[in-house]
mmCIF file of C-alpha atoms in Angstrom:
data_model
loop_
_atom_site.group_PDB
_atom_site.id
_atom_site.type_symbol
_atom_site.label_atom_id
_atom_site.label_comp_id
_atom_site.label_asym_id
_atom_site.label_seq_id
_atom_site.Cartn_x
_atom_site.Cartn_y
_atom_site.Cartn_z
ATOM 1 C CA MET V 128 127.897 -29.274 83.282
ATOM 2 C CA ALA V 129 127.846 -32.809 84.487
ATOM 3 C CA ASP V 130 124.321 -33.726 83.380
ATOM 4 C CA ILE V 131 123.914 -31.613 80.232
ATOM 5 C CA THR V 132 125.978 -32.322 77.153
ATOM 6 C CA LEU V 133 127.218 -29.568 74.856
ATOM 7 C CA LYS V 134 125.429 -31.208 71.909
ATOM 8 C CA TYR V 135 122.128 -30.913 73.748
ATOM 9 C CA LEU V 136 122.620 -27.167 74.195
ATOM 10 C CA THR V 137 123.675 -26.576 70.612
ATOM 11 C CA ASP V 138 120.625 -28.464 69.363
ATOM 12 C CA LEU V 139 118.290 -26.087 71.204
ATOM 13 C CA SER V 140 116.703 -23.166 69.377
ATOM 14 C CA SER V 141 118.359 -19.786 70.025
ATOM 15 C CA ALA V 142 116.371 -17.349 72.163
ATOM 16 C CA SER V 143 115.676 -13.942 70.627
ATOM 17 C CA GLY V 144 115.590 -12.265 74.033
ATOM 18 C CA ALA V 145 115.496 -12.903 77.743
ATOM 19 C CA ASP V 146 113.111 -11.972 80.529
ATOM 20 C CA GLU V 147 114.139 -11.441 84.120
ATOM 21 C CA GLY V 148 112.405 -14.657 85.168
ATOM 22 C CA ASP V 149 114.012 -16.849 82.501
ATOM 23 C CA LEU V 150 116.217 -19.627 83.811
ATOM 24 C CA LEU V 151 119.856 -20.117 82.931
ATOM 25 C CA HIS V 152 122.051 -23.126 83.609
ATOM 26 C CA ILE V 153 125.278 -22.620 85.528
ATOM 27 C CA ASN V 154 127.788 -24.920 87.166
ATOM 28 C CA GLN V 155 128.929 -24.021 90.662
ATOM 29 C CA SER V 156 131.884 -25.977 92.029
ATOM 30 C CA GLY V 157 131.040 -28.918 89.783
ATOM 31 C CA ASN V 158 127.327 -28.842 90.559
ATOM 32 C CA ASP V 159 124.654 -27.892 88.036
ATOM 33 C CA ARG V 160 122.434 -25.037 89.126
ATOM 34 C CA SER V 161 119.698 -22.881 87.625
ATOM 35 C CA ILE V 162 119.639 -19.117 87.926
ATOM 36 C CA THR V 163 117.240 -16.474 86.670
ATOM 37 C CA VAL V 164 118.351 -13.724 84.326
ATOM 38 C CA GLU V 165 117.468 -11.144 86.997
ATOM 39 C CA VAL V 166 119.703 -12.733 89.626
ATOM 40 C CA LEU V 167 122.555 -13.051 87.150
ATOM 41 C CA LEU V 168 122.242 -9.427 86.050
ATOM 42 C CA ASN V 169 122.166 -8.223 89.669
ATOM 43 C CA ALA V 170 125.301 -10.218 90.440
ATOM 44 C CA MET V 171 127.068 -8.764 87.410
ATOM 45 C CA PHE V 172 125.894 -5.229 88.316
ATOM 46 C CA ASN V 173 127.194 -5.512 91.883
ATOM 47 C CA MET V 174 130.563 -6.680 90.616
ATOM 48 C CA ARG V 175 130.746 -3.759 88.189
ATOM 49 C CA TYR V 176 129.290 -1.127 90.545
ATOM 50 C CA PRO V 177 130.149 -1.984 94.173
ATOM 51 C CA VAL V 178 129.096 0.344 97.009
ATOM 52 C CA GLY V 179 131.394 3.381 96.931
ATOM 53 C CA LYS V 180 131.852 3.248 93.157
ATOM 54 C CA VAL V 181 131.973 6.712 91.510
ATOM 55 C CA GLU V 182 130.460 7.329 88.088
ATOM 56 C CA TRP V 183 130.652 10.443 85.913
ATOM 57 C CA PHE V 184 127.909 11.689 83.598
ATOM 58 C CA SER V 185 127.964 14.359 80.926
ATOM 59 C CA ASN V 186 124.221 14.966 81.259
ATOM 60 C CA GLY V 187 121.558 15.228 83.950
ATOM 61 C CA ILE V 188 120.886 11.486 84.292
ATOM 62 C CA ASN V 189 120.066 10.300 87.815
ATOM 63 C CA PRO V 190 121.482 6.782 88.326
ATOM 64 C CA ASN V 191 118.761 6.065 90.893
ATOM 65 C CA THR V 192 116.245 6.076 88.035
ATOM 66 C CA ILE V 193 118.228 3.953 85.562
ATOM 67 C CA TRP V 194 119.703 1.465 88.045
ATOM 68 C CA VAL V 195 116.682 0.676 90.167
ATOM 69 C CA GLY V 196 117.529 -1.353 93.243
ATOM 70 C CA SER V 197 120.743 0.536 93.962
ATOM 71 C CA THR V 198 121.139 3.855 95.774
ATOM 72 C CA TRP V 199 123.317 6.711 94.517
ATOM 73 C CA ALA V 200 124.202 10.164 95.877
ATOM 74 C CA ARG V 201 125.745 13.221 94.267
ATOM 75 C CA LEU V 202 129.355 13.921 95.119
ATOM 76 C CA PRO V 203 129.324 16.818 97.629
ATOM 77 C CA GLY V 204 130.928 20.176 96.920
ATOM 78 C CA ALA V 205 129.555 21.551 93.640
ATOM 79 C CA GLY V 206 132.253 23.322 91.644
ATOM 80 C CA LYS V 207 135.162 21.600 93.424
ATOM 81 C CA THR V 208 137.947 19.664 91.732
ATOM 82 C CA ILE V 209 139.010 16.130 92.671
ATOM 83 C CA ARG V 210 141.983 15.489 94.949
ATOM 84 C CA LEU V 211 143.255 12.026 95.873
ATOM 85 C CA ALA V 212 142.627 10.753 99.409
ATOM 86 C CA ASN V 213 145.366 9.354 101.619
ATOM 87 C CA ALA V 214 146.397 5.702 101.538
ATOM 88 C CA THR V 215 144.117 4.718 104.435
ATOM 89 C CA GLY V 216 141.038 6.441 102.986
ATOM 90 C CA SER V 217 140.369 8.239 106.273
ATOM 91 C CA ASP V 218 139.846 11.576 104.507
ATOM 92 C CA VAL V 219 137.532 10.350 101.726
ATOM 93 C CA LEU V 220 134.792 12.906 100.879
ATOM 94 C CA GLN V 221 136.502 15.618 102.926
ATOM 95 C CA SER V 222 136.630 18.988 101.159
ATOM 96 C CA GLY V 223 138.688 22.163 101.387
ATOM 97 C CA GLY V 224 140.502 24.862 99.453
ATOM 98 C CA ASN V 225 139.297 27.998 97.658
ATOM 99 C CA ASP V 226 139.146 29.315 94.101
ATOM 100 C CA SER V 227 140.547 32.675 95.193
ATOM 101 C CA LEU V 228 142.954 34.088 97.744
ATOM 102 C CA LYS V 229 143.983 37.446 99.144
ATOM 103 C CA ILE V 230 147.714 38.163 99.145
ATOM 104 C CA ALA V 231 148.845 39.674 102.438
ATOM 105 C CA GLU V 232 152.029 41.597 103.171
ATOM 106 C CA GLN V 233 153.660 38.529 104.713
ATOM 107 C CA ASN V 234 153.193 36.654 101.412
ATOM 108 C CA LEU V 235 155.485 39.078 99.578
ATOM 109 C CA PRO V 236 159.288 38.844 99.592
ATOM 110 C CA ALA V 237 161.122 41.557 101.504
ATOM 111 C CA HIS V 238 161.632 44.543 99.211
ATOM 112 C CA SER V 239 161.756 48.332 99.050
ATOM 113 C CA HIS V 240 161.086 51.037 96.488
ATOM 114 C CA THR V 241 163.793 53.579 95.709
ATOM 115 C CA VAL V 242 162.894 56.982 94.310
ATOM 116 C CA ASN V 243 165.664 59.097 92.749
ATOM 117 C CA LEU V 244 164.283 61.929 90.651
ATOM 118 C CA THR V 245 165.629 65.065 88.994
ATOM 119 C CA THR V 246 163.435 67.997 88.037
ATOM 120 C CA ASP V 247 163.422 69.363 84.494
ATOM 121 C CA LEU V 248 166.143 71.876 83.642
ATOM 122 C CA TYR V 249 164.861 75.446 83.779
ATOM 123 C CA ASP V 250 166.721 78.705 83.206
ATOM 124 C CA HIS V 251 165.317 81.652 85.156
ATOM 125 C CA GLY V 252 167.692 84.014 83.334
ATOM 126 C CA THR V 253 168.277 87.453 84.854
ATOM 127 C CA ILE V 254 165.627 88.581 87.303
ATOM 128 C CA ASP V 255 164.902 92.239 88.067
ATOM 129 C CA THR V 256 164.170 93.347 91.586
ATOM 130 C CA THR V 257 161.072 95.406 92.262
ATOM 131 C CA ASN V 258 161.185 99.142 91.506
ATOM 132 C CA ASN V 259 161.241 101.193 94.703
ATOM 133 C CA GLY V 260 161.006 104.538 92.856
ATOM 134 C CA SER V 261 163.198 107.598 93.286
ATOM 135 C CA HIS V 262 164.716 107.799 96.775
ATOM 136 C CA ILE V 263 167.788 108.935 98.696
ATOM 137 C CA HIS V 264 170.053 107.395 101.300
ATOM 138 C CA THR V 265 171.634 109.025 104.356
ATOM 139 C CA GLY V 266 175.119 108.221 105.635
ATOM 140 C CA ASN V 267 178.168 109.469 107.593
ATOM 141 C CA ILE V 268 180.991 111.568 106.109
ATOM 142 C CA GLY V 269 184.531 112.056 107.402
ATOM 143 C CA ARG V 270 187.666 114.070 106.820
ATOM 144 C CA SER V 271 190.729 112.396 105.339
ATOM 145 C CA GLY V 272 194.115 114.122 104.949
ATOM 146 C CA GLY V 273 192.750 117.620 105.580
ATOM 147 C CA SER V 274 190.076 117.461 102.902
ATOM 148 C CA ILE V 275 186.386 116.778 103.185
ATOM 149 C CA THR V 276 185.231 113.355 101.958
ATOM 150 C CA THR V 277 181.601 112.956 101.068
ATOM 151 C CA ILE V 278 179.466 109.953 100.331
ATOM 152 C CA ALA V 279 177.564 110.133 97.051
ATOM 153 C CA GLY V 280 178.085 113.894 96.749
ATOM 154 C CA ALA V 281 176.697 114.813 100.166
ATOM 155 C CA THR V 282 178.104 118.067 101.668
ATOM 156 C CA ALA V 283 178.968 118.734 105.280
ATOM 157 C CA ASP V 284 181.185 120.871 107.524
ATOM 158 C CA VAL V 285 184.675 119.760 108.470
ATOM 159 C CA GLY V 286 184.582 117.079 111.109
ATOM 160 C CA TRP V 287 182.388 114.021 111.552
ATOM 161 C CA THR V 288 178.802 114.452 110.585
ATOM 162 C CA SER V 289 176.075 111.824 110.721
ATOM 163 C CA ASN V 290 172.970 111.435 108.572
ATOM 164 C CA ALA V 291 174.374 113.298 105.603
ATOM 165 C CA VAL V 292 172.032 113.273 102.630
ATOM 166 C CA MET V 293 173.186 111.522 99.424
ATOM 167 C CA LYS V 294 172.094 112.529 95.952
ATOM 168 C CA ALA V 295 168.974 110.874 94.583
ATOM 169 C CA ALA V 296 169.676 108.014 92.147
ATOM 170 C CA GLY V 297 166.338 108.204 90.329
ATOM 171 C CA ASP V 298 164.049 105.303 89.442
ATOM 172 C CA HIS V 299 166.073 102.112 89.041
ATOM 173 C CA VAL V 300 166.077 98.352 89.558
ATOM 174 C CA HIS V 301 168.790 95.831 90.353
ATOM 175 C CA LYS V 302 169.401 92.624 88.388
ATOM 176 C CA THR V 303 169.999 89.224 89.983
ATOM 177 C CA GLN V 304 171.547 86.320 88.039
ATOM 178 C CA ILE V 305 170.027 82.931 88.991
ATOM 179 C CA GLY V 306 171.191 80.771 86.078
ATOM 180 C CA ALA V 307 170.134 77.340 84.844
ATOM 181 C CA HIS V 308 169.894 74.685 87.557
ATOM 182 C CA SER V 309 167.929 71.643 88.695
ATOM 183 C CA HIS V 310 166.792 70.102 91.983
ATOM 184 C CA LYS V 311 167.154 66.472 93.075
ATOM 185 C CA VAL V 312 164.132 64.823 94.711
ATOM 186 C CA LYS V 313 164.304 61.686 96.863
ATOM 187 C CA GLY V 314 161.590 59.928 98.866
ATOM 188 C CA ASN V 315 159.162 56.993 99.038
ATOM 189 C CA THR V 316 156.067 56.331 96.980
ATOM 190 C CA ASN V 317 152.605 56.238 98.521
ATOM 191 C CA ASP V 318 150.890 52.932 99.319
ATOM 192 C CA SER V 319 149.231 51.230 96.356
ATOM 193 C CA GLY V 320 146.817 48.324 95.832
ATOM 194 C CA SER V 321 143.299 47.634 97.083
ATOM 195 C CA GLY V 322 143.620 44.110 98.535
ATOM 196 C CA GLU V 323 141.228 42.465 96.063
ATOM 197 C CA GLN V 324 141.203 38.661 95.985
ATOM 198 C CA VAL V 325 143.118 36.859 93.229
ATOM 199 C CA ASN V 326 141.205 34.261 91.187
ATOM 200 C CA ILE V 327 143.285 31.059 90.967
ATOM 201 C CA THR V 328 140.659 28.819 89.323
ATOM 202 C CA ASN V 329 142.157 26.502 86.700
ATOM 203 C CA SER V 330 140.510 25.959 83.328
ATOM 204 C CA PHE V 331 137.917 23.215 83.732
ATOM 205 C CA ILE V 332 135.046 21.213 82.273
ATOM 206 C CA LYS V 333 132.174 20.189 84.518
ATOM 207 C CA LEU V 334 130.676 16.695 84.838
ATOM 208 C CA ALA V 335 128.017 15.257 87.146
ATOM 209 C CA GLY V 336 129.525 12.915 89.738
ATOM 210 C CA TRP V 337 127.602 10.203 91.619
ATOM 211 C CA TYR V 338 128.745 7.497 94.032
ATOM 212 C CA ARG V 339 126.893 4.369 95.105
ATOM 213 C CA THR V 340 125.819 4.311 98.753
ATOM 214 C CA ALA V 341 123.787 1.063 98.845
#
């Protein structure tokens, strides 16, 4: 401040406020200059909020209405998270990714399912055959050592005779022993799953993002 002494400034009355058209004294490169409050504020604003600057808001404020004279746009891609651009900035404002994915067979490690089962132990005990009622059987008889041999009491003349009639045995059944046992079962399970998408969204809090365009 070549032409204005500090004592002169301190002797002036303090201003209670400032209007946009009020003049201020500045020194540029050793030269005294005057500047309005509006011009000074605009210069300070542009230094603080250059074009491309991003600002976050926790409410619905529109910066175009509070910072008149500058132009702001919403960050594109509602609901997306922020990811850093590359060093050259060539991919700034590009978007991608998803909040969910569908796992395909090729995403799973190679694996198999082994099934090795044994049925419950069960004892059938002794089982009776069905009752066929009273009946007789026919058969051949033969002579052995000069005497007549019969089958089941059947009678016949000396010599070979076929279709001799045996005595009736009466109503009866036969028993069959099965015993306790089990069965082993081996095989593969059926296909499972429905192919629904998996939600991979991280926990988040939402803010309104704006960036200056002009």
